[in-house]
mmCIF file of C-alpha atoms and ligand atoms in Angstrom:
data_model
loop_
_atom_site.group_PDB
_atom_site.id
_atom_site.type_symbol
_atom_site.label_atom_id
_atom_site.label_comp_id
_atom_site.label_asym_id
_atom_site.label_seq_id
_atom_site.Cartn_x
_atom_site.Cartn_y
_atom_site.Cartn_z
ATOM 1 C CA UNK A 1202 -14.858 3.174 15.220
ATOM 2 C CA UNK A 1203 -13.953 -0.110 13.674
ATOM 3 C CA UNK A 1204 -14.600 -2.362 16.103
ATOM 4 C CA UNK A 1205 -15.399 -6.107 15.506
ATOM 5 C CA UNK A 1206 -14.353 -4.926 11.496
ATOM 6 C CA UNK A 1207 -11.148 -7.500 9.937
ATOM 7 C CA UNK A 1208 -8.644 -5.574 7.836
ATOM 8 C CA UNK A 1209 -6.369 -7.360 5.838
ATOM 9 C CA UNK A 1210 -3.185 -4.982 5.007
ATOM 10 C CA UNK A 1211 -0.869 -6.025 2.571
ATOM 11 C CA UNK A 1212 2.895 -5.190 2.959
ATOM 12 C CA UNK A 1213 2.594 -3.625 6.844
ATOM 13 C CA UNK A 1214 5.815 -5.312 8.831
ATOM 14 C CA UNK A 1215 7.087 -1.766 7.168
ATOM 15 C CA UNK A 1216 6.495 2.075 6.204
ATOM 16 C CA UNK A 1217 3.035 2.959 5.414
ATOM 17 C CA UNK A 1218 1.281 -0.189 5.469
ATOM 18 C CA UNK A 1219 2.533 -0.661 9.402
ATOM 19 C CA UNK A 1220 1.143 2.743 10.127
ATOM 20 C CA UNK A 1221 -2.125 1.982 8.390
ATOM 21 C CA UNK A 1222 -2.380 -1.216 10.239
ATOM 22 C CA UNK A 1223 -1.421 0.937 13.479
ATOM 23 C CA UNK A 1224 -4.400 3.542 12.655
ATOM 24 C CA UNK A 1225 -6.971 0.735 11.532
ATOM 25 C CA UNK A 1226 -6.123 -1.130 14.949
ATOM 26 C CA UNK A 1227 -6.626 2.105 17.193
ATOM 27 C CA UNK A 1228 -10.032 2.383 15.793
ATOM 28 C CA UNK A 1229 -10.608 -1.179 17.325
ATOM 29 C CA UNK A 1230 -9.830 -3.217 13.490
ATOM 30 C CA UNK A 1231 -8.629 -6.708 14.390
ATOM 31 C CA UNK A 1232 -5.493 -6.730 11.940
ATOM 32 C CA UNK A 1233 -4.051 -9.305 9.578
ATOM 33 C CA UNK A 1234 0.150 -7.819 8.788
ATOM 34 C CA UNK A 1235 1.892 -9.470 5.731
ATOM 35 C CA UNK A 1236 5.366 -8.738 4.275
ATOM 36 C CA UNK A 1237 8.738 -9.863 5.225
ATOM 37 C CA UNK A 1238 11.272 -9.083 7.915
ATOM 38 C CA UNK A 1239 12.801 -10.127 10.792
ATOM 39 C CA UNK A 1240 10.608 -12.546 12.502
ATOM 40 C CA UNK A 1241 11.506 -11.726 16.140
ATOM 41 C CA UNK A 1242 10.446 -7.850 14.877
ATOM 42 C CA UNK A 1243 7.667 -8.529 13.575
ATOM 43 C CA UNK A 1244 6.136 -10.640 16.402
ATOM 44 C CA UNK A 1245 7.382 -7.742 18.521
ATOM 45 C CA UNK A 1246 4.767 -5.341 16.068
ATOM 46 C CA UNK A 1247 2.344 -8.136 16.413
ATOM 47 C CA UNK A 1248 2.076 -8.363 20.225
ATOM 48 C CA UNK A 1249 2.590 -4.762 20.685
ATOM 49 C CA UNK A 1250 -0.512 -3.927 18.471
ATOM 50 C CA UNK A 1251 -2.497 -6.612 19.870
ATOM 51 C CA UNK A 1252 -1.887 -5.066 23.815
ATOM 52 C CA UNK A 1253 -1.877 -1.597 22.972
ATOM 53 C CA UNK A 1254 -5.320 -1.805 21.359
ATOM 54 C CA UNK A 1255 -7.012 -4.779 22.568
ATOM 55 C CA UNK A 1256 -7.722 -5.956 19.188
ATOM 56 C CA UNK A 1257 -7.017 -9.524 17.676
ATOM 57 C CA UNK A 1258 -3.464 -9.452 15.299
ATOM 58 C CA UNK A 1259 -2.622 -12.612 13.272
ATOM 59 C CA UNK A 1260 0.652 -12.243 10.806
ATOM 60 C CA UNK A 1261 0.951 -14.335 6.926
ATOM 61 C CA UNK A 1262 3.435 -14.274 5.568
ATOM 62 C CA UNK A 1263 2.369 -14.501 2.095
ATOM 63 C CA UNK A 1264 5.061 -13.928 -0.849
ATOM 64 C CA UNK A 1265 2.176 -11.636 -2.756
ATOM 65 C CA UNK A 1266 4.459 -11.911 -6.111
ATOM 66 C CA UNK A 1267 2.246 -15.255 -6.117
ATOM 67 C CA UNK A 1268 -1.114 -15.376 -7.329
ATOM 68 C CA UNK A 1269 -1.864 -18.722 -5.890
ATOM 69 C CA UNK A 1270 0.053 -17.288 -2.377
ATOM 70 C CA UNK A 1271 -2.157 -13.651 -2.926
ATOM 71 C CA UNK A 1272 -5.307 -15.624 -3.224
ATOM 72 C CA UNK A 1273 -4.085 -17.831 -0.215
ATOM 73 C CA UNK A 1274 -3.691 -14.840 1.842
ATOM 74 C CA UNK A 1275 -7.535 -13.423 1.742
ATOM 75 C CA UNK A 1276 -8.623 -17.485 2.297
ATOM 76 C CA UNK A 1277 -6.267 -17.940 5.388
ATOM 77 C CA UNK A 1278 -7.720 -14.403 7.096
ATOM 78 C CA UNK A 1279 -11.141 -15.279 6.547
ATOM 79 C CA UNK A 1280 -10.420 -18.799 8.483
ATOM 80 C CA UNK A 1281 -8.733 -17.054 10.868
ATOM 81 C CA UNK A 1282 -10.770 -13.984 11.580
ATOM 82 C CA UNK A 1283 -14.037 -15.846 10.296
ATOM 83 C CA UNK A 1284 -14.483 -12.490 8.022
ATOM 84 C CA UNK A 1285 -12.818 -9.912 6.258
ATOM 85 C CA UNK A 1286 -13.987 -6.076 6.074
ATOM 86 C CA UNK A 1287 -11.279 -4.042 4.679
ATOM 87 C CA UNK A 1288 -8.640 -4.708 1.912
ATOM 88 C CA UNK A 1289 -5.319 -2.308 2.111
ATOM 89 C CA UNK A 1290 -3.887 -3.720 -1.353
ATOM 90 C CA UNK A 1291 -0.500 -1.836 0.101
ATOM 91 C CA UNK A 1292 2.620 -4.083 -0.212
ATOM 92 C CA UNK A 1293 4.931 -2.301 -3.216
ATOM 93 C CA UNK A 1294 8.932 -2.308 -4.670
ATOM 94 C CA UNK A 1295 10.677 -0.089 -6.940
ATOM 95 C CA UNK A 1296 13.455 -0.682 -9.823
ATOM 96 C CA UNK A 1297 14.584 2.153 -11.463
ATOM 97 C CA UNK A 1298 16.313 1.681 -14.842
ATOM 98 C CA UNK A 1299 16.020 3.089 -18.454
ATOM 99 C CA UNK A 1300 13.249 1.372 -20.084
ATOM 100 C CA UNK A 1301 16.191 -0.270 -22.674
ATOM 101 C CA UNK A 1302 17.747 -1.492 -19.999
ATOM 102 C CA UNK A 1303 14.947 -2.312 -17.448
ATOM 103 C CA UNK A 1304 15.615 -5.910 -16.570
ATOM 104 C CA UNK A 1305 12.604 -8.378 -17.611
ATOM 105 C CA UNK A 1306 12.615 -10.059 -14.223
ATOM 106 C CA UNK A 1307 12.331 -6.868 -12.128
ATOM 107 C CA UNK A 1308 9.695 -5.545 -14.424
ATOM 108 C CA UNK A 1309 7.755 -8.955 -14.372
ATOM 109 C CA UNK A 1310 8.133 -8.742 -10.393
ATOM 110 C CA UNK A 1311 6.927 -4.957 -9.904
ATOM 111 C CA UNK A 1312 3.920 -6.460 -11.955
ATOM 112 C CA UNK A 1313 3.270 -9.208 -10.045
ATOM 113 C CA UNK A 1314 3.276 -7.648 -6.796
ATOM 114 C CA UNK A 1315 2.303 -3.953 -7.299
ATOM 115 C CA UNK A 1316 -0.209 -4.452 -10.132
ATOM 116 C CA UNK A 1317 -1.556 -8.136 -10.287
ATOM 117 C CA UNK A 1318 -1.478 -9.124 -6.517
ATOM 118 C CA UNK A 1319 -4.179 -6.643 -6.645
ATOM 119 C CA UNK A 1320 -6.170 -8.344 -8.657
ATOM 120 C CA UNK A 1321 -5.632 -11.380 -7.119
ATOM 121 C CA UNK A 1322 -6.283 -10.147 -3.961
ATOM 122 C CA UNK A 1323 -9.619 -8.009 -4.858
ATOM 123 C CA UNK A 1324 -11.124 -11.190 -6.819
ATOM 124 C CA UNK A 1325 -10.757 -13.104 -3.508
ATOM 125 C CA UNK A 1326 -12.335 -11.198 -1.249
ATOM 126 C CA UNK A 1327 -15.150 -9.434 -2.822
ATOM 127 C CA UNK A 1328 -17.388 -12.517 -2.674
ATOM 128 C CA UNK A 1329 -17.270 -12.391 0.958
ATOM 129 C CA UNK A 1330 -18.085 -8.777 0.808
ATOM 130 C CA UNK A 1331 -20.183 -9.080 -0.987
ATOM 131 C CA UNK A 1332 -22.047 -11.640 1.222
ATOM 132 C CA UNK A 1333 -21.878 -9.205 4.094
ATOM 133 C CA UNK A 1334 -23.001 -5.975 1.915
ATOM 134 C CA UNK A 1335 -19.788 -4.266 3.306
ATOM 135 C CA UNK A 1336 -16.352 -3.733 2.729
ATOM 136 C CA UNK A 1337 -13.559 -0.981 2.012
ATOM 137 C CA UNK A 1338 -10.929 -2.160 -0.706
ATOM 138 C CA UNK A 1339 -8.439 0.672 -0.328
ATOM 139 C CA UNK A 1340 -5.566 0.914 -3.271
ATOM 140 C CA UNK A 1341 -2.158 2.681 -2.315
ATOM 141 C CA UNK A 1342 -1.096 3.731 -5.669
ATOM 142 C CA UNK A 1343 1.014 6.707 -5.824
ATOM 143 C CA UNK A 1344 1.687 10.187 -7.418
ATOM 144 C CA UNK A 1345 3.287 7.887 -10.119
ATOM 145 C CA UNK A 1346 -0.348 6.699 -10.951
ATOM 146 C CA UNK A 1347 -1.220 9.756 -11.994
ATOM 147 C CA UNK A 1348 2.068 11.123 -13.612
ATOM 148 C CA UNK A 1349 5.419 9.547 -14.775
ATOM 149 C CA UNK A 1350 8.715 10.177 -13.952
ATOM 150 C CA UNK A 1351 11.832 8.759 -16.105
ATOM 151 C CA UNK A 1352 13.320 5.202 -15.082
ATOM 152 C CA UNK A 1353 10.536 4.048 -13.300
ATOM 153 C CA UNK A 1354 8.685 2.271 -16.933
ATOM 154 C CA UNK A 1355 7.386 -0.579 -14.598
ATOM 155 C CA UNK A 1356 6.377 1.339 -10.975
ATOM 156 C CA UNK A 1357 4.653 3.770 -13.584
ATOM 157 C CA UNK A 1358 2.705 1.362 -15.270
ATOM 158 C CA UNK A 1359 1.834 -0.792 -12.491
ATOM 159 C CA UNK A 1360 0.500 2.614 -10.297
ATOM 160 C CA UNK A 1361 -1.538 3.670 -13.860
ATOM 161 C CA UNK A 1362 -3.357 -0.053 -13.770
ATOM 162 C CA UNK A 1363 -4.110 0.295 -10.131
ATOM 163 C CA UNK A 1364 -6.023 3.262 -10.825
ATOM 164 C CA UNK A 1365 -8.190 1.626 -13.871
ATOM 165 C CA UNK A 1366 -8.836 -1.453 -11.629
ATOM 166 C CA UNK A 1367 -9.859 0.710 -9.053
ATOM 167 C CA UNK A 1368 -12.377 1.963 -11.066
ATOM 168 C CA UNK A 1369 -13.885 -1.016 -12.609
ATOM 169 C CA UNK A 1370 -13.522 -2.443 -8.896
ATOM 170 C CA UNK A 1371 -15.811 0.403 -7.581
ATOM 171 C CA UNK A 1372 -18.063 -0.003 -10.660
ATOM 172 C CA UNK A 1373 -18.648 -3.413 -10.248
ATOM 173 C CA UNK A 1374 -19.818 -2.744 -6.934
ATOM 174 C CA UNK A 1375 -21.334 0.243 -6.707
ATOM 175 C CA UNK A 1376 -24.093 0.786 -4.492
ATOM 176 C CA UNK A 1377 -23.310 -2.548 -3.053
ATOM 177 C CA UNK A 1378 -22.244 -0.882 0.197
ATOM 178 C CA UNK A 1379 -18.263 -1.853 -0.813
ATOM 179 C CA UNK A 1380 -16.032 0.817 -2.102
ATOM 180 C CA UNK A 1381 -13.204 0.948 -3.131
ATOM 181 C CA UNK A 1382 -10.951 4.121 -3.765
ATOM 182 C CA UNK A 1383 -6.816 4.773 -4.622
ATOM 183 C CA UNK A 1384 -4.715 6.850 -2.232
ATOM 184 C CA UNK A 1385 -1.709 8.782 -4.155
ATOM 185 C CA UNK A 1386 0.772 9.516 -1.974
ATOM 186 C CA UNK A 1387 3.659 11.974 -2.989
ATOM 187 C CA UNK A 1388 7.396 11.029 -1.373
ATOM 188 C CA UNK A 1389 6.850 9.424 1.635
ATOM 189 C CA UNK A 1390 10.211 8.609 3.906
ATOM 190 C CA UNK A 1391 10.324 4.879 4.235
ATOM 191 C CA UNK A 1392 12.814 2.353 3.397
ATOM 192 C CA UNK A 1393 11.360 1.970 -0.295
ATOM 193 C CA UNK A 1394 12.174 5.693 -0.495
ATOM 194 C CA UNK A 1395 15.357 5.734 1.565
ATOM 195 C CA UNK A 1396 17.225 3.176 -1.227
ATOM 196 C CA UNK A 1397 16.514 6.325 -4.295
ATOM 197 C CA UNK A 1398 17.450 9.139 -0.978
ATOM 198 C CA UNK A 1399 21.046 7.135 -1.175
ATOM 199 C CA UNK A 1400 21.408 6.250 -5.242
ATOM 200 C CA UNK A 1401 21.273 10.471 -4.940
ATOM 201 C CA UNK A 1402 23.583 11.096 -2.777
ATOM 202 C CA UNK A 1403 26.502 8.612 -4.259
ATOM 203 C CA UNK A 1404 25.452 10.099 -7.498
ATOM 204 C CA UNK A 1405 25.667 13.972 -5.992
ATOM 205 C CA UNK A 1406 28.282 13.488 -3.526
ATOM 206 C CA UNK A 1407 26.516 14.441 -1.279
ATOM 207 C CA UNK A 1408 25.088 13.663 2.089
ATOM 208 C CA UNK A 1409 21.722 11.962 2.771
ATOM 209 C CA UNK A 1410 19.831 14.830 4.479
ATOM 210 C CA UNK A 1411 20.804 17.188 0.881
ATOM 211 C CA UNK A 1412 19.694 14.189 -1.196
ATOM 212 C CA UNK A 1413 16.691 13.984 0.324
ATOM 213 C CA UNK A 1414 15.970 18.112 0.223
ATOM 214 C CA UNK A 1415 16.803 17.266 -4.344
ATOM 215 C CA UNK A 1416 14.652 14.294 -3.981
ATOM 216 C CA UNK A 1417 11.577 16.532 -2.598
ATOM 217 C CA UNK A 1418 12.799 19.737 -4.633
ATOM 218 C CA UNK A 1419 12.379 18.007 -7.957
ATOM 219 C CA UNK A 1420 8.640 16.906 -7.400
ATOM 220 C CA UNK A 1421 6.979 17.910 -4.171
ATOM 221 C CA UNK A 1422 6.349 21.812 -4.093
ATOM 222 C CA UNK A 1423 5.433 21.496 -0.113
ATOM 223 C CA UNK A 1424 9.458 20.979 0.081
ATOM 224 C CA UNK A 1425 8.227 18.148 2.985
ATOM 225 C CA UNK A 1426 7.272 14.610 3.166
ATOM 226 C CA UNK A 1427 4.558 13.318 3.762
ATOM 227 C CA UNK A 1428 4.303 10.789 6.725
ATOM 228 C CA UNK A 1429 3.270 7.115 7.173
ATOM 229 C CA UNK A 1430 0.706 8.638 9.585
ATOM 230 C CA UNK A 1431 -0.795 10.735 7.281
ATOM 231 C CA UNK A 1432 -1.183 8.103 4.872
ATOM 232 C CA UNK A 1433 -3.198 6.101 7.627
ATOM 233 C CA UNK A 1434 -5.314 8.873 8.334
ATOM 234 C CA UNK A 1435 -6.699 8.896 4.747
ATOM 235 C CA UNK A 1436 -7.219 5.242 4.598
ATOM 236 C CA UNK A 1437 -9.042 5.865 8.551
ATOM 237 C CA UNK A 1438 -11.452 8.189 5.774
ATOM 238 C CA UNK A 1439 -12.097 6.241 3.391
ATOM 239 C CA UNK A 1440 -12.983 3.461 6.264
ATOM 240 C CA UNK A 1441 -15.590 6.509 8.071
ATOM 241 C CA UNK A 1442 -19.171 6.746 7.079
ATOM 242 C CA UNK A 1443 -18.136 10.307 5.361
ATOM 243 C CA UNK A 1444 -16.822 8.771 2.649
ATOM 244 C CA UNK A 1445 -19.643 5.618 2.269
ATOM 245 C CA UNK A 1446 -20.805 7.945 -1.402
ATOM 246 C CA UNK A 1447 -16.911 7.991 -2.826
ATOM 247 C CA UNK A 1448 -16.180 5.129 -4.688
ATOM 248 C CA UNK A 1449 -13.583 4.764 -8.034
ATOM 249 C CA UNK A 1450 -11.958 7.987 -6.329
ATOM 250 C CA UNK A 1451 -8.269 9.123 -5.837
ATOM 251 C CA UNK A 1452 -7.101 10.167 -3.198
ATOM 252 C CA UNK A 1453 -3.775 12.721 -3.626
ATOM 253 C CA UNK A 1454 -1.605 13.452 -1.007
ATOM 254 C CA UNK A 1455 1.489 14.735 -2.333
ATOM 255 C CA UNK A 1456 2.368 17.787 -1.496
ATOM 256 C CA UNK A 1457 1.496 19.458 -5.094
ATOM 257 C CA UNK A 1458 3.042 17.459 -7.147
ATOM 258 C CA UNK A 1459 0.233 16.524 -9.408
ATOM 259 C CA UNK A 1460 -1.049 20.205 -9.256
ATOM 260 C CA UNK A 1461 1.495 21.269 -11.346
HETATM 261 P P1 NAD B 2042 8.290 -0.251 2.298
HETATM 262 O O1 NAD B 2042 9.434 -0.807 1.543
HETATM 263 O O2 NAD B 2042 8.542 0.434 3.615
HETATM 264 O O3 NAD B 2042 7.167 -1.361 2.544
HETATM 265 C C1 NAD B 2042 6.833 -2.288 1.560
HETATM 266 C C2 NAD B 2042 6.131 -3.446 2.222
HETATM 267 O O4 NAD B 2042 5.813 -4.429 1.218
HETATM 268 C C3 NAD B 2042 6.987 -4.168 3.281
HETATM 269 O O5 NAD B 2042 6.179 -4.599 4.347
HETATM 270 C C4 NAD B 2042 7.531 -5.372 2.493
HETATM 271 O O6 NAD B 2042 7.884 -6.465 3.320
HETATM 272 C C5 NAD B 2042 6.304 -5.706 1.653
HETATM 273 N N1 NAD B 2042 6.610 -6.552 0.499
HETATM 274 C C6 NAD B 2042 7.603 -6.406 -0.406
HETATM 275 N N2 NAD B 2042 7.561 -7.433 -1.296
HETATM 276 C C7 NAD B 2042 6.518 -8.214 -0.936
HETATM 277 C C8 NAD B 2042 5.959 -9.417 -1.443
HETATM 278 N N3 NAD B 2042 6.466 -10.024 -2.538
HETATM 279 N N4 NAD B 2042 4.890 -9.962 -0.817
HETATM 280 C C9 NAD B 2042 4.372 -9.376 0.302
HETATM 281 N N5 NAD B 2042 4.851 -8.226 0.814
HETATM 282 C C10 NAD B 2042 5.922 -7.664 0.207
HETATM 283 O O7 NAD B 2042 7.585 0.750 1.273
HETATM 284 P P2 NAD B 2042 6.458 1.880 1.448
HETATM 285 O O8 NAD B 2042 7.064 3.138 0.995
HETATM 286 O O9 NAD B 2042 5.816 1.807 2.775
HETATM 287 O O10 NAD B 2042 5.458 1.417 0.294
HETATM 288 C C11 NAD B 2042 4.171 0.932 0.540
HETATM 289 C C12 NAD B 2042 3.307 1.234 -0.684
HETATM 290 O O11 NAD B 2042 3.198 2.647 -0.843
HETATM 291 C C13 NAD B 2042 3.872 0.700 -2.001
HETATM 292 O O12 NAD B 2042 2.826 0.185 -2.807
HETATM 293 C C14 NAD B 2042 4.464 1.936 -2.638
HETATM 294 O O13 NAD B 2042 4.495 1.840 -4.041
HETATM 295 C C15 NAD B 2042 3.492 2.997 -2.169
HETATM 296 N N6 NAD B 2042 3.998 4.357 -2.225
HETATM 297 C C16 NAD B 2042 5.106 4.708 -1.515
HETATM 298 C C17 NAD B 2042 5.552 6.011 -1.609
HETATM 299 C C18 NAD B 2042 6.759 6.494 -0.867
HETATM 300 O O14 NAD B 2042 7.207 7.616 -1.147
HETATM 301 N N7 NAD B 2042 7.311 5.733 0.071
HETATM 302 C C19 NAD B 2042 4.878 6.938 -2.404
HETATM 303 C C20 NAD B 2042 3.760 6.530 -3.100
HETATM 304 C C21 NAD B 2042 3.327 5.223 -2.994
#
């Protein structure tokens, strides 16, 4: 159980940062949700997660793209909750492009937000883990962390560096009683995923339901996505005293697709 623990998830008004938030707040987590949306919706998610699990839910809306607004983020929960246990550095996009004609400002934004907000992020809270000889920073990198794919020079990149600063994260800490460890997900089906599901189909001509079967035929041997609830369920791990020895570790879930 979790309870009385503060996890701050990055990104979770959608996909598989709102399911981790979901998981971390059955296991008694108070929560703090950042990302945009609508904000009727994502009061909805808020109140719904506070009754359903008796837990404490706060919502920033932080543009993490920021590094003064990423920092700002960690300071703001820590007034609010008066502590912070757990770090999901979650909240990702995608551009895909050739890497001639991958457009500065959408490489200098997947950077910012699924690379350096990391940082940013980490640097800020570790003190106060530090303090409390505690804490679970958990990284969602991806399957494209540990391979590339074409058109996807900055999501690639970005993924790769979350992996190294996992690392030097977990060394830097080691024995400290904070880990921190990367989860690789394979294709999961959420909107970030959904948006590549339709650029196949126009391309194709076909409909969504056969893009997505070329999608997962391409890279994911299991032929099946993974789910947003699965994803939650190996951040719920790396929260559990099982894993209290892995730090600097990844975490694949992917169906196979690194195996090959
Ligand atoms: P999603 O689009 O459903 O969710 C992304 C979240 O990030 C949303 O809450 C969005 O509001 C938030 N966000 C976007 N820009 C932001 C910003 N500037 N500041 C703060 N929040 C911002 O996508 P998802 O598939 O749930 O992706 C979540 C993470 O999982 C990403 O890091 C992604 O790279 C990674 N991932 C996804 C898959 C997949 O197949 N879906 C696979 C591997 C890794």
């Amino acid at each position: 159980m979790l309870t009385d623990k503060t996890a701050v998830i990055t990104g979770s008004t959608s996909g598989i940062g709102l399911a981790i938030a979901q998981q971390l707040a059955a296991q008694g987590a108070n929560i703090i949700l950042n990302g945009f949306g609508d904000a009727t919706e994502i009061e909805k998610v808020r109140v719904n997660l506070e009754l359903q699990n008796d837990v404490k839910v706060h919502y920033i809306a932080a543009d993490l793209s920021q590094p003064e607004s990423a920092r700002q983020l960690i300071r703001q929960a820590a007034q609010l909750m008066g502590r912070i246990d757990i770090l999901v550095n979650n909240a990702g996009v995608q551009h895909t492009a050739r890497l001639e004609d991958f457009p500065t400002e959408r490489w200098d934004q997947i950077i910012a937000l699924n690379l350096s907000a990391v940082f940013h992020t980490t640097a800020e809270v570790l003190p106060l883990m530090q303090k409390q000889s505690w804490g679970r920073i958990i990284n969602i990198a991806s399957a494209h962390g540990l391979v590339a794919s074409e058109l996807k020079a900055a999501y690639v990149a970005a993924k790769h560096g979350v992996l190294g600063l996992t690392k030097v994260t977990a060394l830097e800490n080691a024995g400290s009683g904070i880990t921190c460890n990367a989860i690789c997900p394979g294709w999961v089906r959420t909107p970030l995923v959904e948006a590549q599901i339709e650029a196949l189909a126009a391309q194709h001509q076909i409909d969504l339901e056969a893009a997505a079967r070329l999608l997962l035929a391409e890279k994911q041997p299991s032929l099946q996505f993974v789910t947003p609830q699965q994803v939650g369920g190996a951040a719920m791990f790396l929260c559990s005293d099982a894993a209290v020895q892995m730090t600097g570790s990844t975490l694949t879930l992917d169906g196979g697709w690194t195996a090959r």
